[in-house]
């Protein structure tokens, strides 16, 4: 069914497919995911430490996290919130030369700082 003519001359005509253009705010010079993937897998295979997945920790309940924190000798974990226990487990794991695995959306600010946005929050 055809759309009626625009009766208001100041108003823009209806146009499909509006919105921002894809990739319009992506900084130039960033490598594509495909280029980095092979190097990341090789680095994981060469890593000596045990691997821990941040997403797996986020899915656990606080009792499981407290058990893991006790095994890793995290101090004062009983008084911490869930996200604090996860952070201390990750910190302790990194100190022991472990490998941290995370997934999410990497947001890079114009200043060059980056934030990994978790898919679970």
mmCIF file of N, CA and C in Angstrom:
data_model
loop_
_atom_site.group_PDB
_atom_site.id
_atom_site.type_symbol
_atom_site.label_atom_id
_atom_site.label_comp_id
_atom_site.label_asym_id
_atom_site.label_seq_id
_atom_site.Cartn_x
_atom_site.Cartn_y
_atom_site.Cartn_z
ATOM 1 N N UNK A 1 0.846 -1.175 0.000
ATOM 2 C CA UNK A 1 0.000 0.000 0.000
ATOM 3 C C UNK A 1 0.891 1.237 0.000
ATOM 4 N N UNK A 2 0.714 2.169 -0.909
ATOM 5 C CA UNK A 2 1.567 3.359 -0.961
ATOM 6 C C UNK A 2 1.293 4.278 0.223
ATOM 7 N N UNK A 3 2.346 4.954 0.637
ATOM 8 C CA UNK A 3 2.231 5.909 1.749
ATOM 9 C C UNK A 3 1.663 7.220 1.214
ATOM 10 N N UNK A 4 0.866 7.915 2.039
ATOM 11 C CA UNK A 4 0.321 9.200 1.592
ATOM 12 C C UNK A 4 1.426 10.231 1.431
ATOM 13 N N UNK A 5 1.200 11.192 0.567
ATOM 14 C CA UNK A 5 2.184 12.252 0.327
ATOM 15 C C UNK A 5 2.367 13.082 1.588
ATOM 16 N N UNK A 6 3.552 13.633 1.744
ATOM 17 C CA UNK A 6 3.868 14.457 2.898
ATOM 18 C C UNK A 6 3.156 15.801 2.750
ATOM 19 N N UNK A 7 2.206 16.074 3.659
ATOM 20 C CA UNK A 7 1.418 17.304 3.568
ATOM 21 C C UNK A 7 2.109 18.483 4.228
ATOM 22 N N UNK A 8 3.052 18.231 5.102
ATOM 23 C CA UNK A 8 3.765 19.297 5.795
ATOM 24 C C UNK A 8 5.095 19.521 5.075
ATOM 25 N N UNK A 9 5.303 20.672 4.402
ATOM 26 C CA UNK A 9 6.530 20.879 3.623
ATOM 27 C C UNK A 9 7.785 20.987 4.489
ATOM 28 N N UNK A 10 7.655 21.335 5.780
ATOM 29 C CA UNK A 10 8.829 21.458 6.648
ATOM 30 C C UNK A 10 9.296 20.103 7.168
ATOM 31 N N UNK A 11 8.444 19.144 7.095
ATOM 32 C CA UNK A 11 8.754 17.825 7.615
ATOM 33 C C UNK A 11 9.472 16.992 6.563
ATOM 34 N N UNK A 12 10.441 16.224 6.998
ATOM 35 C CA UNK A 12 11.169 15.358 6.059
ATOM 36 C C UNK A 12 10.280 14.219 5.589
ATOM 37 N N UNK A 13 10.460 13.788 4.366
ATOM 38 C CA UNK A 13 9.684 12.641 3.894
ATOM 39 C C UNK A 13 10.134 11.363 4.605
ATOM 40 N N UNK A 14 9.204 10.424 4.720
ATOM 41 C CA UNK A 14 9.492 9.145 5.356
ATOM 42 C C UNK A 14 10.577 8.416 4.571
ATOM 43 N N UNK A 15 11.520 7.873 5.287
ATOM 44 C CA UNK A 15 12.634 7.196 4.642
ATOM 45 C C UNK A 15 12.953 5.936 5.437
ATOM 46 N N UNK A 16 13.041 4.815 4.781
ATOM 47 C CA UNK A 16 13.362 3.558 5.456
ATOM 48 C C UNK A 16 14.856 3.423 5.658
ATOM 49 N N UNK A 17 15.212 2.589 6.663
ATOM 50 C CA UNK A 17 16.622 2.284 6.878
ATOM 51 C C UNK A 17 17.381 3.413 7.533
ATOM 52 N N UNK A 18 16.710 4.193 8.355
ATOM 53 C CA UNK A 18 17.372 5.308 9.026
ATOM 54 C C UNK A 18 18.314 4.823 10.112
ATOM 55 N N UNK A 19 18.840 5.727 10.852
ATOM 56 C CA UNK A 19 19.765 5.387 11.924
ATOM 57 C C UNK A 19 21.193 5.670 11.527
ATOM 58 N N UNK A 20 22.078 5.329 12.444
ATOM 59 C CA UNK A 20 23.494 5.589 12.183
ATOM 60 C C UNK A 20 24.061 4.579 11.209
ATOM 61 N N UNK A 21 25.064 5.002 10.488
ATOM 62 C CA UNK A 21 25.751 4.095 9.584
ATOM 63 C C UNK A 21 26.628 3.171 10.405
ATOM 64 N N UNK A 22 26.699 1.933 10.009
ATOM 65 C CA UNK A 22 27.535 0.974 10.724
ATOM 66 C C UNK A 22 28.993 1.352 10.613
ATOM 67 N N UNK A 23 29.678 1.239 11.747
ATOM 68 C CA UNK A 23 31.104 1.483 11.750
ATOM 69 C C UNK A 23 31.489 2.942 11.676
ATOM 70 N N UNK A 24 30.545 3.842 11.864
ATOM 71 C CA UNK A 24 30.864 5.254 11.708
ATOM 72 C C UNK A 24 31.744 5.791 12.823
ATOM 73 N N UNK A 25 31.703 5.183 14.006
ATOM 74 C CA UNK A 25 32.518 5.691 15.103
ATOM 75 C C UNK A 25 33.619 4.710 15.516
ATOM 76 N N UNK A 26 33.979 3.807 14.647
ATOM 77 C CA UNK A 26 35.056 2.868 14.935
ATOM 78 C C UNK A 26 36.377 3.531 14.584
ATOM 79 N N UNK A 27 37.303 3.595 15.543
ATOM 80 C CA UNK A 27 38.598 4.219 15.258
ATOM 81 C C UNK A 27 39.340 3.466 14.163
ATOM 82 N N UNK A 28 40.020 4.190 13.307
ATOM 83 C CA UNK A 28 40.771 3.550 12.231
ATOM 84 C C UNK A 28 42.040 2.915 12.791
ATOM 85 N N UNK A 29 42.526 1.919 12.132
ATOM 86 C CA UNK A 29 43.768 1.270 12.533
ATOM 87 C C UNK A 29 43.587 0.115 13.501
ATOM 88 N N UNK A 30 42.354 -0.213 13.881
ATOM 89 C CA UNK A 30 42.137 -1.339 14.780
ATOM 90 C C UNK A 30 42.157 -2.636 13.974
ATOM 91 N N UNK A 31 42.783 -3.688 14.518
ATOM 92 C CA UNK A 31 42.819 -4.958 13.790
ATOM 93 C C UNK A 31 41.454 -5.638 13.825
ATOM 94 N N UNK A 32 41.177 -6.425 12.824
ATOM 95 C CA UNK A 32 39.944 -7.199 12.789
ATOM 96 C C UNK A 32 40.076 -8.382 13.734
ATOM 97 N N UNK A 33 38.944 -8.895 14.217
ATOM 98 C CA UNK A 33 38.960 -10.034 15.131
ATOM 99 C C UNK A 33 39.660 -11.239 14.520
ATOM 100 N N UNK A 34 39.475 -11.444 13.233
ATOM 101 C CA UNK A 34 40.058 -12.599 12.563
ATOM 102 C C UNK A 34 41.583 -12.545 12.624
ATOM 103 N N UNK A 35 42.151 -11.367 12.487
ATOM 104 C CA UNK A 35 43.602 -11.230 12.510
ATOM 105 C C UNK A 35 44.178 -11.590 13.872
ATOM 106 N N UNK A 36 43.473 -11.279 14.937
ATOM 107 C CA UNK A 36 43.975 -11.494 16.287
ATOM 108 C C UNK A 36 43.717 -12.905 16.794
ATOM 109 N N UNK A 37 42.735 -13.581 16.260
ATOM 110 C CA UNK A 37 42.291 -14.851 16.814
ATOM 111 C C UNK A 37 43.402 -15.895 16.891
ATOM 112 N N UNK A 38 44.175 -16.052 15.852
ATOM 113 C CA UNK A 38 45.239 -17.051 15.832
ATOM 114 C C UNK A 38 46.304 -16.792 16.874
ATOM 115 N N UNK A 39 46.689 -15.539 17.045
ATOM 116 C CA UNK A 39 47.700 -15.189 18.043
ATOM 117 C C UNK A 39 47.197 -15.459 19.455
ATOM 118 N N UNK A 40 45.920 -15.189 19.715
ATOM 119 C CA UNK A 40 45.351 -15.414 21.038
ATOM 120 C C UNK A 40 45.359 -16.896 21.390
ATOM 121 N N UNK A 41 44.987 -17.738 20.435
ATOM 122 C CA UNK A 41 44.984 -19.176 20.693
ATOM 123 C C UNK A 41 46.389 -19.692 20.964
ATOM 124 N N UNK A 42 47.354 -19.197 20.219
ATOM 125 C CA UNK A 42 48.739 -19.613 20.435
ATOM 126 C C UNK A 42 49.220 -19.172 21.812
ATOM 127 N N UNK A 43 48.859 -17.975 22.227
ATOM 128 C CA UNK A 43 49.257 -17.473 23.546
ATOM 129 C C UNK A 43 48.622 -18.299 24.658
ATOM 130 N N UNK A 44 47.376 -18.716 24.485
ATOM 131 C CA UNK A 44 46.718 -19.546 25.496
ATOM 132 C C UNK A 44 47.387 -20.906 25.622
ATOM 133 N N UNK A 45 47.793 -21.486 24.495
ATOM 134 C CA UNK A 45 48.431 -22.795 24.522
ATOM 135 C C UNK A 45 49.799 -22.738 25.189
ATOM 136 N N UNK A 46 50.501 -21.607 25.042
ATOM 137 C CA UNK A 46 51.830 -21.458 25.625
ATOM 138 C C UNK A 46 51.795 -21.078 27.102
ATOM 139 N N UNK A 47 50.657 -20.622 27.594
ATOM 140 C CA UNK A 47 50.560 -20.154 28.983
ATOM 141 C C UNK A 47 50.778 -21.315 29.943
ATOM 142 N N UNK A 48 51.577 -21.053 30.972
ATOM 143 C CA UNK A 48 51.904 -22.084 31.950
ATOM 144 C C UNK A 48 50.824 -22.242 33.014
ATOM 145 N N UNK A 49 50.184 -21.156 33.396
ATOM 146 C CA UNK A 49 49.250 -21.170 34.520
ATOM 147 C C UNK A 49 47.911 -21.793 34.182
ATOM 148 N N UNK A 50 47.158 -22.039 35.244
ATOM 149 C CA UNK A 50 45.809 -22.574 35.108
ATOM 150 C C UNK A 50 44.892 -21.489 34.555
ATOM 151 N N UNK A 51 43.915 -21.892 33.752
ATOM 152 C CA UNK A 51 42.988 -20.930 33.162
ATOM 153 C C UNK A 51 41.738 -20.811 34.023
ATOM 154 N N UNK A 52 41.215 -19.596 34.131
ATOM 155 C CA UNK A 52 39.964 -19.367 34.843
ATOM 156 C C UNK A 52 39.101 -18.460 33.974
ATOM 157 N N UNK A 53 37.827 -18.806 33.847
ATOM 158 C CA UNK A 53 36.908 -18.052 33.007
ATOM 159 C C UNK A 53 36.053 -17.152 33.892
ATOM 160 N N UNK A 54 36.093 -15.865 33.641
ATOM 161 C CA UNK A 54 35.359 -14.898 34.445
ATOM 162 C C UNK A 54 33.849 -15.152 34.347
ATOM 163 N N UNK A 55 33.374 -15.521 33.180
ATOM 164 C CA UNK A 55 31.952 -15.809 32.998
ATOM 165 C C UNK A 55 31.485 -16.961 33.866
ATOM 166 N N UNK A 56 32.333 -17.989 34.013
ATOM 167 C CA UNK A 56 31.982 -19.112 34.879
ATOM 168 C C UNK A 56 31.861 -18.667 36.330
ATOM 169 N N UNK A 57 32.744 -17.771 36.762
ATOM 170 C CA UNK A 57 32.669 -17.262 38.133
ATOM 171 C C UNK A 57 31.387 -16.463 38.341
ATOM 172 N N UNK A 58 31.003 -15.671 37.364
ATOM 173 C CA UNK A 58 29.807 -14.843 37.489
ATOM 174 C C UNK A 58 28.535 -15.680 37.563
ATOM 175 N N UNK A 59 28.557 -16.874 36.999
ATOM 176 C CA UNK A 59 27.385 -17.751 37.024
ATOM 177 C C UNK A 59 27.240 -18.490 38.355
ATOM 178 N N UNK A 60 28.318 -18.579 39.137
ATOM 179 C CA UNK A 60 28.277 -19.317 40.402
ATOM 180 C C UNK A 60 27.547 -18.519 41.471
ATOM 181 N N UNK A 61 26.967 -19.239 42.445
ATOM 182 C CA UNK A 61 26.351 -18.531 43.563
ATOM 183 C C UNK A 61 27.425 -18.199 44.599
ATOM 184 N N UNK A 62 27.061 -17.402 45.583
ATOM 185 C CA UNK A 62 28.032 -16.884 46.544
ATOM 186 C C UNK A 62 28.669 -17.997 47.377
ATOM 187 N N UNK A 63 27.929 -19.074 47.662
ATOM 188 C CA UNK A 63 28.487 -20.182 48.448
ATOM 189 C C UNK A 63 29.631 -20.861 47.690
ATOM 190 N N UNK A 64 29.444 -21.092 46.397
ATOM 191 C CA UNK A 64 30.503 -21.698 45.585
ATOM 192 C C UNK A 64 31.717 -20.779 45.488
ATOM 193 N N UNK A 65 31.453 -19.481 45.339
ATOM 194 C CA UNK A 65 32.556 -18.517 45.270
ATOM 195 C C UNK A 65 33.325 -18.463 46.586
ATOM 196 N N UNK A 66 32.613 -18.523 47.709
ATOM 197 C CA UNK A 66 33.282 -18.510 49.011
ATOM 198 C C UNK A 66 34.153 -19.751 49.197
ATOM 199 N N UNK A 67 33.681 -20.901 48.726
ATOM 200 C CA UNK A 67 34.484 -22.126 48.799
ATOM 201 C C UNK A 67 35.761 -21.975 47.980
ATOM 202 N N UNK A 68 35.635 -21.441 46.783
ATOM 203 C CA UNK A 68 36.794 -21.221 45.918
ATOM 204 C C UNK A 68 37.740 -20.193 46.528
ATOM 205 N N UNK A 69 37.183 -19.132 47.107
ATOM 206 C CA UNK A 69 38.006 -18.095 47.743
ATOM 207 C C UNK A 69 38.792 -18.676 48.915
ATOM 208 N N UNK A 70 38.170 -19.567 49.665
ATOM 209 C CA UNK A 70 38.855 -20.207 50.798
ATOM 210 C C UNK A 70 40.006 -21.069 50.298
ATOM 211 N N UNK A 71 39.771 -21.834 49.227
ATOM 212 C CA UNK A 71 40.821 -22.678 48.642
ATOM 213 C C UNK A 71 41.991 -21.843 48.133
ATOM 214 N N UNK A 72 41.692 -20.642 47.636
ATOM 215 C CA UNK A 72 42.735 -19.773 47.078
ATOM 216 C C UNK A 72 43.348 -18.856 48.132
ATOM 217 N N UNK A 73 42.907 -19.007 49.371
ATOM 218 C CA UNK A 73 43.424 -18.237 50.506
ATOM 219 C C UNK A 73 43.177 -16.736 50.357
ATOM 220 N N UNK A 74 41.980 -16.381 49.891
ATOM 221 C CA UNK A 74 41.563 -14.982 49.829
ATOM 222 C C UNK A 74 41.145 -14.574 51.234
ATOM 223 N N UNK A 75 41.631 -13.428 51.692
ATOM 224 C CA UNK A 75 41.335 -12.970 53.050
ATOM 225 C C UNK A 75 40.005 -12.229 53.103
ATOM 226 N N UNK A 76 39.279 -12.401 54.207
ATOM 227 C CA UNK A 76 38.036 -11.680 54.508
ATOM 228 C C UNK A 76 36.951 -11.831 53.447
ATOM 229 N N UNK A 77 36.890 -12.955 52.767
ATOM 230 C CA UNK A 77 35.890 -13.137 51.712
ATOM 231 C C UNK A 77 34.473 -13.221 52.267
ATOM 232 N N UNK A 78 34.328 -13.573 53.536
ATOM 233 C CA UNK A 78 33.002 -13.714 54.135
ATOM 234 C C UNK A 78 32.243 -12.405 54.265
ATOM 235 N N UNK A 79 32.945 -11.289 54.259
ATOM 236 C CA UNK A 79 32.298 -9.981 54.407
ATOM 237 C C UNK A 79 32.098 -9.272 53.071
ATOM 238 N N UNK A 80 32.490 -9.903 51.978
ATOM 239 C CA UNK A 80 32.451 -9.249 50.661
ATOM 240 C C UNK A 80 31.165 -9.573 49.908
ATOM 241 N N UNK A 81 30.808 -8.673 49.001
ATOM 242 C CA UNK A 81 29.713 -8.918 48.065
ATOM 243 C C UNK A 81 30.222 -9.838 46.957
ATOM 244 N N UNK A 82 29.279 -10.369 46.184
ATOM 245 C CA UNK A 82 29.627 -11.334 45.140
ATOM 246 C C UNK A 82 30.665 -10.776 44.175
ATOM 247 N N UNK A 83 30.454 -9.568 43.659
ATOM 248 C CA UNK A 83 31.397 -9.019 42.680
ATOM 249 C C UNK A 83 32.767 -8.756 43.310
ATOM 250 N N UNK A 84 32.805 -8.470 44.611
ATOM 251 C CA UNK A 84 34.089 -8.260 45.293
ATOM 252 C C UNK A 84 34.839 -9.580 45.460
ATOM 253 N N UNK A 85 34.097 -10.648 45.781
ATOM 254 C CA UNK A 85 34.723 -11.974 45.900
ATOM 255 C C UNK A 85 35.296 -12.391 44.552
ATOM 256 N N UNK A 86 34.530 -12.183 43.479
ATOM 257 C CA UNK A 86 35.013 -12.522 42.133
ATOM 258 C C UNK A 86 36.284 -11.744 41.819
ATOM 259 N N UNK A 87 36.293 -10.451 42.118
ATOM 260 C CA UNK A 87 37.474 -9.631 41.841
ATOM 261 C C UNK A 87 38.686 -10.136 42.616
ATOM 262 N N UNK A 88 38.516 -10.487 43.891
ATOM 263 C CA UNK A 88 39.637 -10.964 44.703
ATOM 264 C C UNK A 88 40.137 -12.331 44.224
ATOM 265 N N UNK A 89 39.217 -13.186 43.778
ATOM 266 C CA UNK A 89 39.622 -14.478 43.210
ATOM 267 C C UNK A 89 40.449 -14.243 41.946
ATOM 268 N N UNK A 90 39.995 -13.341 41.095
ATOM 269 C CA UNK A 90 40.729 -13.030 39.863
ATOM 270 C C UNK A 90 42.089 -12.411 40.162
ATOM 271 N N UNK A 91 42.137 -11.527 41.150
ATOM 272 C CA UNK A 91 43.403 -10.889 41.531
ATOM 273 C C UNK A 91 44.387 -11.939 42.035
ATOM 274 N N UNK A 92 43.920 -12.814 42.906
ATOM 275 C CA UNK A 92 44.777 -13.870 43.458
ATOM 276 C C UNK A 92 45.247 -14.809 42.339
ATOM 277 N N UNK A 93 44.342 -15.136 41.439
ATOM 278 C CA UNK A 93 44.683 -16.026 40.326
ATOM 279 C C UNK A 93 45.743 -15.390 39.426
ATOM 280 N N UNK A 94 45.599 -14.098 39.151
ATOM 281 C CA UNK A 94 46.572 -13.393 38.306
ATOM 282 C C UNK A 94 47.930 -13.304 38.995
ATOM 283 N N UNK A 95 47.936 -13.121 40.320
ATOM 284 C CA UNK A 95 49.199 -13.073 41.065
ATOM 285 C C UNK A 95 49.950 -14.395 40.967
ATOM 286 N N UNK A 96 49.196 -15.483 40.885
ATOM 287 C CA UNK A 96 49.796 -16.816 40.786
ATOM 288 C C UNK A 96 50.121 -17.188 39.346
ATOM 289 N N UNK A 97 50.192 -16.196 38.458
ATOM 290 C CA UNK A 97 50.537 -16.369 37.042
ATOM 291 C C UNK A 97 49.505 -17.205 36.287
ATOM 292 N N UNK A 98 48.250 -17.101 36.702
ATOM 293 C CA UNK A 98 47.182 -17.802 36.007
ATOM 294 C C UNK A 98 46.714 -17.019 34.795
ATOM 295 N N UNK A 99 45.931 -17.673 33.955
ATOM 296 C CA UNK A 99 45.402 -17.065 32.741
ATOM 297 C C UNK A 99 43.934 -16.724 32.979
ATOM 298 N N UNK A 100 43.547 -15.487 32.677
ATOM 299 C CA UNK A 100 42.168 -15.045 32.811
ATOM 300 C C UNK A 100 41.521 -15.013 31.438
ATOM 301 N N UNK A 101 40.333 -15.608 31.333
ATOM 302 C CA UNK A 101 39.595 -15.623 30.078
ATOM 303 C C UNK A 101 38.285 -14.883 30.308
ATOM 304 N N UNK A 102 37.984 -13.937 29.431
ATOM 305 C CA UNK A 102 36.749 -13.164 29.556
ATOM 306 C C UNK A 102 36.125 -12.981 28.183
ATOM 307 N N UNK A 103 34.825 -12.729 28.196
ATOM 308 C CA UNK A 103 34.128 -12.438 26.952
ATOM 309 C C UNK A 103 33.189 -11.275 27.191
ATOM 310 N N UNK A 104 32.874 -10.575 26.142
ATOM 311 C CA UNK A 104 31.988 -9.426 26.255
ATOM 312 C C UNK A 104 32.241 -8.461 25.121
ATOM 313 N N UNK A 105 31.793 -7.251 25.317
ATOM 314 C CA UNK A 105 31.960 -6.197 24.322
ATOM 315 C C UNK A 105 33.021 -5.233 24.829
ATOM 316 N N UNK A 106 34.049 -5.018 24.031
ATOM 317 C CA UNK A 106 35.114 -4.092 24.400
ATOM 318 C C UNK A 106 34.739 -2.700 23.917
ATOM 319 N N UNK A 107 34.563 -1.797 24.878
ATOM 320 C CA UNK A 107 34.247 -0.407 24.560
ATOM 321 C C UNK A 107 35.522 0.402 24.707
ATOM 322 N N UNK A 108 35.975 1.007 23.620
ATOM 323 C CA UNK A 108 37.199 1.809 23.640
ATOM 324 C C UNK A 108 36.809 3.279 23.569
ATOM 325 N N UNK A 109 37.218 4.031 24.580
ATOM 326 C CA UNK A 109 36.910 5.454 24.642
ATOM 327 C C UNK A 109 37.886 6.246 23.783
ATOM 328 N N UNK A 110 37.535 7.462 23.400
ATOM 329 C CA UNK A 110 38.432 8.286 22.577
ATOM 330 C C UNK A 110 39.794 8.524 23.232
ATOM 331 N N UNK A 111 39.838 8.498 24.569
ATOM 332 C CA UNK A 111 41.103 8.715 25.275
ATOM 333 C C UNK A 111 42.022 7.502 25.205
ATOM 334 N N UNK A 112 41.518 6.386 24.689
ATOM 335 C CA UNK A 112 42.329 5.187 24.564
ATOM 336 C C UNK A 112 42.063 4.150 25.642
ATOM 337 N N UNK A 113 41.249 4.475 26.634
ATOM 338 C CA UNK A 113 40.915 3.512 27.672
ATOM 339 C C UNK A 113 39.866 2.550 27.144
ATOM 340 N N UNK A 114 39.895 1.331 27.647
ATOM 341 C CA UNK A 114 38.919 0.350 27.223
ATOM 342 C C UNK A 114 38.228 -0.306 28.396
ATOM 343 N N UNK A 115 36.971 -0.663 28.204
ATOM 344 C CA UNK A 115 36.188 -1.370 29.206
ATOM 345 C C UNK A 115 35.590 -2.601 28.555
ATOM 346 N N UNK A 116 35.718 -3.744 29.217
ATOM 347 C CA UNK A 116 35.101 -4.963 28.725
ATOM 348 C C UNK A 116 33.748 -5.098 29.400
ATOM 349 N N UNK A 117 32.692 -4.935 28.634
ATOM 350 C CA UNK A 117 31.328 -5.011 29.159
ATOM 351 C C UNK A 117 30.899 -6.469 29.181
ATOM 352 N N UNK A 118 30.581 -6.958 30.361
ATOM 353 C CA UNK A 118 30.197 -8.349 30.539
ATOM 354 C C UNK A 118 28.828 -8.621 29.928
ATOM 355 N N UNK A 119 28.648 -9.785 29.315
ATOM 356 C CA UNK A 119 27.333 -10.118 28.777
ATOM 357 C C UNK A 119 26.341 -10.531 29.861
ATOM 358 N N UNK A 120 26.787 -10.680 31.107
ATOM 359 C CA UNK A 120 25.924 -11.154 32.184
ATOM 360 C C UNK A 120 25.354 -10.038 33.032
ATOM 361 N N UNK A 121 25.710 -8.791 32.765
ATOM 362 C CA UNK A 121 25.184 -7.679 33.567
ATOM 363 C C UNK A 121 24.425 -6.713 32.705
#
